[in-house]
mmCIF file of C-alpha atoms and ligand atoms in Angstrom:
data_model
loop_
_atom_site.group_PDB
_atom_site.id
_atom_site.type_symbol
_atom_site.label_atom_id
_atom_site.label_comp_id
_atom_site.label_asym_id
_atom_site.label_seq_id
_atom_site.Cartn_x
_atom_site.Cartn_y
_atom_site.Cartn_z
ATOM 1 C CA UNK J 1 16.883 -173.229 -51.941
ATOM 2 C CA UNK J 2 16.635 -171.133 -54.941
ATOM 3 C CA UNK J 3 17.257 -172.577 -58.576
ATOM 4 C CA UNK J 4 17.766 -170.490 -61.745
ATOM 5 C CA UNK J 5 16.528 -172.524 -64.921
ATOM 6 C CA UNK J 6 18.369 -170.980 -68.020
ATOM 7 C CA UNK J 7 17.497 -171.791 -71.762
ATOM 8 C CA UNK J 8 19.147 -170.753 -74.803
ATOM 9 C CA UNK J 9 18.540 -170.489 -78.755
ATOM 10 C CA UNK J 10 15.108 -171.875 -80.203
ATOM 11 C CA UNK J 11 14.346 -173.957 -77.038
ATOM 12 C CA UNK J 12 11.354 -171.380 -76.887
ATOM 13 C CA UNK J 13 10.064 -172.990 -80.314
ATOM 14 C CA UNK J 14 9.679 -176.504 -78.524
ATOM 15 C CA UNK J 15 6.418 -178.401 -79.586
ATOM 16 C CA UNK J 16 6.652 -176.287 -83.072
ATOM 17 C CA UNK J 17 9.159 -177.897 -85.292
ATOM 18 C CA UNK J 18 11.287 -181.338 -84.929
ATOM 19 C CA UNK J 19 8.704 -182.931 -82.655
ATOM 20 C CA UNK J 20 10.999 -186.371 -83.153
ATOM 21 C CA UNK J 21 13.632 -184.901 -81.847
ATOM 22 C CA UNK J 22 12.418 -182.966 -78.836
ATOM 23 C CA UNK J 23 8.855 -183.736 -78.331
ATOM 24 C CA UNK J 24 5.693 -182.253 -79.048
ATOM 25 C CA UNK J 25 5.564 -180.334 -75.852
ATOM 26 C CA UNK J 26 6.017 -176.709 -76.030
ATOM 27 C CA UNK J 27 7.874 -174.126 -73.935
ATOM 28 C CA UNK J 28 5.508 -173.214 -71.505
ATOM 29 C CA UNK J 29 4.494 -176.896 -70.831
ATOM 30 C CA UNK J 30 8.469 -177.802 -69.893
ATOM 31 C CA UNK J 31 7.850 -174.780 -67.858
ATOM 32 C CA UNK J 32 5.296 -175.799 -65.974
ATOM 33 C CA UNK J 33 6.736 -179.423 -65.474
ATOM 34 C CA UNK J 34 10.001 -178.216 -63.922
ATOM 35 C CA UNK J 35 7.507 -175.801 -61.433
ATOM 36 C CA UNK J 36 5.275 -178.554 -60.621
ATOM 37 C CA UNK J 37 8.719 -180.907 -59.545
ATOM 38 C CA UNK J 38 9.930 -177.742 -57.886
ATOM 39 C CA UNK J 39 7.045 -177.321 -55.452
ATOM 40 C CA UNK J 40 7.325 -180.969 -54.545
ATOM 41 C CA UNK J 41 10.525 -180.514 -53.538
ATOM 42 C CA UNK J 42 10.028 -177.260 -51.715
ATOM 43 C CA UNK J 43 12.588 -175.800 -53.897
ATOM 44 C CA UNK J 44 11.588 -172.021 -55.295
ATOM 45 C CA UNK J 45 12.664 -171.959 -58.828
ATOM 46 C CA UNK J 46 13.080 -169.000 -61.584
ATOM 47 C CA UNK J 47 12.885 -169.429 -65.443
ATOM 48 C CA UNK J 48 14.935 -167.024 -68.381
ATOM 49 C CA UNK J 49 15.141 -168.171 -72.080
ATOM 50 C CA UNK J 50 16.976 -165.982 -74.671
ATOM 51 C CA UNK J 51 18.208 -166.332 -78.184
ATOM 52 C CA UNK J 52 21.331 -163.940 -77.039
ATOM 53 C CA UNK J 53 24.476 -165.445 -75.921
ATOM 54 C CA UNK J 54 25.245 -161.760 -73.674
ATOM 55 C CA UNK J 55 21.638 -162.173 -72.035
ATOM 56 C CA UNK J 56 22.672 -165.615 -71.005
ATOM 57 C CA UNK J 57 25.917 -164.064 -69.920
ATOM 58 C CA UNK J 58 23.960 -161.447 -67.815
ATOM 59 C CA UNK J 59 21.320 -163.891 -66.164
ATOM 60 C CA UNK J 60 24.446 -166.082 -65.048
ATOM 61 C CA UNK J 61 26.035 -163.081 -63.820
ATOM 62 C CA UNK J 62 22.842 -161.875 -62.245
ATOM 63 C CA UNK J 63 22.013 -165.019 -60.576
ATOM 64 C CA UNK J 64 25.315 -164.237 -58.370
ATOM 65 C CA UNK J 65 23.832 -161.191 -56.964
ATOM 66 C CA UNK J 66 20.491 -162.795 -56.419
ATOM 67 C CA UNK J 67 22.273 -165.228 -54.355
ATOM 68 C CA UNK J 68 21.197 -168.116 -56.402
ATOM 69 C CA UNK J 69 22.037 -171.530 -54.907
ATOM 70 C CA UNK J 70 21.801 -173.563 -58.364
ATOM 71 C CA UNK J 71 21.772 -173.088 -62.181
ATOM 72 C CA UNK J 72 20.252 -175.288 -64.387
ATOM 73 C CA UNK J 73 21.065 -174.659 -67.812
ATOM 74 C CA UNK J 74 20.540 -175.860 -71.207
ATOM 75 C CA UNK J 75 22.721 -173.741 -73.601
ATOM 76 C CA UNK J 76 20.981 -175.300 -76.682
ATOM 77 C CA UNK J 77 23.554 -174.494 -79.819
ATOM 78 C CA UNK J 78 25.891 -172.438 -77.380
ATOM 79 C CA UNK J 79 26.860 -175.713 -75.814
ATOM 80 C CA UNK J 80 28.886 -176.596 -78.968
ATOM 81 C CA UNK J 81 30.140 -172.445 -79.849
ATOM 82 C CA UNK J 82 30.498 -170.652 -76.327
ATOM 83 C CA UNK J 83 33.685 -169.752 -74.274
ATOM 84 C CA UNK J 84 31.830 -166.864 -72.528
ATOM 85 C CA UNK J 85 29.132 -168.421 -71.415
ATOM 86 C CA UNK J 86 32.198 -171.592 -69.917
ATOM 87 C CA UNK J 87 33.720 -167.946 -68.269
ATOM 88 C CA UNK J 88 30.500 -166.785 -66.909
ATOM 89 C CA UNK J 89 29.646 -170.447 -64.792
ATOM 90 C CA UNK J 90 33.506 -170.103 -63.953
ATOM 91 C CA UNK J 91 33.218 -166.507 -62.537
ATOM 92 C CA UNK J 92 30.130 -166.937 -60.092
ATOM 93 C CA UNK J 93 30.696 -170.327 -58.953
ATOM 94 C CA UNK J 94 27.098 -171.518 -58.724
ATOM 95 C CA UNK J 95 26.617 -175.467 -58.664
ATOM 96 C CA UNK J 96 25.337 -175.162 -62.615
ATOM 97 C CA UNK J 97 24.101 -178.572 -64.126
ATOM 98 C CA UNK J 98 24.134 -178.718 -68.183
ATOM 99 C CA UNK J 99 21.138 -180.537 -69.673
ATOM 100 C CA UNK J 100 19.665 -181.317 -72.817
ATOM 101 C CA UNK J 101 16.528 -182.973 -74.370
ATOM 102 C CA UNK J 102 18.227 -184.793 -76.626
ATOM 103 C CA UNK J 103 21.078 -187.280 -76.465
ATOM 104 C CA UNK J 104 23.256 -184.924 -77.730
ATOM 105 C CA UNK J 105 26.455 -187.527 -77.389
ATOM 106 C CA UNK J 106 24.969 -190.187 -79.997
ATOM 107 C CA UNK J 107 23.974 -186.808 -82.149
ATOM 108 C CA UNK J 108 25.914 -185.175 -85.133
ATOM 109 C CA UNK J 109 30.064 -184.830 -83.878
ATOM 110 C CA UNK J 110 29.812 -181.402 -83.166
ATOM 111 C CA UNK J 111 27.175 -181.559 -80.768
ATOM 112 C CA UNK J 112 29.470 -184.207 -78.799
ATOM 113 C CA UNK J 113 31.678 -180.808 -78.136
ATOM 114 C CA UNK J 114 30.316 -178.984 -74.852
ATOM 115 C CA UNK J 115 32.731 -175.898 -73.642
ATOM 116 C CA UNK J 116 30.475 -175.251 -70.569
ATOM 117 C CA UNK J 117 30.955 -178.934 -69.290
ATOM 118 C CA UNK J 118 34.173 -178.241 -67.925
ATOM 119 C CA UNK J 119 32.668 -175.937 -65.273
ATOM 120 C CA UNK J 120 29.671 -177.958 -64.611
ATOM 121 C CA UNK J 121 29.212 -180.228 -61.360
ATOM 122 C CA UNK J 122 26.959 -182.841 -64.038
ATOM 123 C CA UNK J 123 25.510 -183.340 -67.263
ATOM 124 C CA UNK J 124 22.211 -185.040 -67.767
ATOM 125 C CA UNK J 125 21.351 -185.698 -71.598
ATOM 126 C CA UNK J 126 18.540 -187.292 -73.214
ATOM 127 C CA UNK J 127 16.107 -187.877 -71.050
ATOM 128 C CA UNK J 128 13.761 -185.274 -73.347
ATOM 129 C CA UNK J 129 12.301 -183.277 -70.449
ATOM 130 C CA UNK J 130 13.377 -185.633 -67.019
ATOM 131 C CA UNK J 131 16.734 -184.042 -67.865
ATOM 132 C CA UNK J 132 15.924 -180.784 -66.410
ATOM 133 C CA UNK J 133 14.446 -182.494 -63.111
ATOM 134 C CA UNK J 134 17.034 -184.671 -62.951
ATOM 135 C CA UNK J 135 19.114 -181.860 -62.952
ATOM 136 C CA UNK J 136 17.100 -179.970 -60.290
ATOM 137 C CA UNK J 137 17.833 -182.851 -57.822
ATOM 138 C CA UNK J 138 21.464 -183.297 -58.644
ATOM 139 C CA UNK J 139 21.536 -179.791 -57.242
ATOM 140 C CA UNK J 140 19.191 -180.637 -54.373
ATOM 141 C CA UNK J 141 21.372 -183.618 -53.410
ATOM 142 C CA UNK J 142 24.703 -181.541 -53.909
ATOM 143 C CA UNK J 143 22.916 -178.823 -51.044
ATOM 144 C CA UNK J 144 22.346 -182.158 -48.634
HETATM 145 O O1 CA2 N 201 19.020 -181.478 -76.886
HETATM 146 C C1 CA2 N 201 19.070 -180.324 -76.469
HETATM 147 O O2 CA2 N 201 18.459 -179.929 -75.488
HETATM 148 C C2 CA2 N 201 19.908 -179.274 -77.257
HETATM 149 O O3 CA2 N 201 20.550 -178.446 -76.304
HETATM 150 C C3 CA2 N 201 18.921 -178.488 -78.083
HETATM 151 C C4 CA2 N 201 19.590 -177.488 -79.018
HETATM 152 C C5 CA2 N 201 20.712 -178.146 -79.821
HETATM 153 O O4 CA2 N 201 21.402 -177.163 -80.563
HETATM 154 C C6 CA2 N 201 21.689 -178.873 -78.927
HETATM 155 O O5 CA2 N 201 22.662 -179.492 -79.740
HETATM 156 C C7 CA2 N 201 20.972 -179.922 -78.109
HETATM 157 C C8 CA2 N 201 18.594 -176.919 -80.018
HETATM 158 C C9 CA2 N 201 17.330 -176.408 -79.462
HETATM 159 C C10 CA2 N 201 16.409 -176.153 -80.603
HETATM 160 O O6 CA2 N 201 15.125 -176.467 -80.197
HETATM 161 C C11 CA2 N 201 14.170 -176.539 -81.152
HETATM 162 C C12 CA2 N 201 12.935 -176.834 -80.720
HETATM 163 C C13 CA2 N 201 11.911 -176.936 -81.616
HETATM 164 C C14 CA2 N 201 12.135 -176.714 -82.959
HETATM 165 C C15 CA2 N 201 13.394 -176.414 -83.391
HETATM 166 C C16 CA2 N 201 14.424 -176.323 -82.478
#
């Protein structure tokens, strides 16, 4: 089974700024904790983090033609702003799971707004970094 894992804006400063919010773990560490879970579970996994809604766009799009079995995905601010990234889960129906460090529900109201949800198989927020592994299995579980 392959797994994308796909990150959006300023999850690459993690462990730099607003450690009470999302930890004081950085990028490569939540990196290295998905891999870890990963290889447990036998499951080969690829990472991509951009600041650019289109380059999220394009590694969706991308992970069709790699035959990708599951996307895990946390949009960061794009969860609350993007219709093309909703259109780009729709058009290669992968199995994509939406996470997030935070509890982004008991957040500011705008962040209670997701547009990719709707083409999501699950959600998993704030579990800080669990979310992502719990969103690796929900995909393993959906493959059973
Ligand atoms: O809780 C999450 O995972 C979010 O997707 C993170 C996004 C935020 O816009 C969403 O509402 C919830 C923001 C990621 C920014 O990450 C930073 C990390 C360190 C320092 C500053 C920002």
């Amino acid at each position: 089974m392959k797994i994308l894992v796909l990150n959006g804006p300023n999850l690459n400063m993690l462990g730099i700024r607003e450690p009470d919010i999302y930890g004081k773990n950085t990028y490569k560490d939540l990196l290295a904790y998905i891999k870890e879970h990963c290889d447990s579970k036998g499951v080969e996994v690829s990472f991509y983090q951009s600041n650019h809604e289109g380059d999220l766009v394009d590694a969706i799009q991308n992970a069709y033609f790699n035959k990708i079995d599951g996307i895990v995905i946390n949009p960061g601010a794009y969860t609350h702003t993007s219709v093309a990234l909703l259109d780009a889960v729709k058009a290669v129906s992968i199995p994509t799971v939406e996470v997030h460090i935070s509890a982004v529900d008991e957040r500011e109201e705008f962040r209670k707004i997701s547009y990719i949800r709707k083409a999501c198989v699950a959600t998993v927020s704030g579990e800080g970094f669990a979310s992502y592994t719990h969103g690796v299995d929900i995909l393993i579980e959906g493959k059973k």
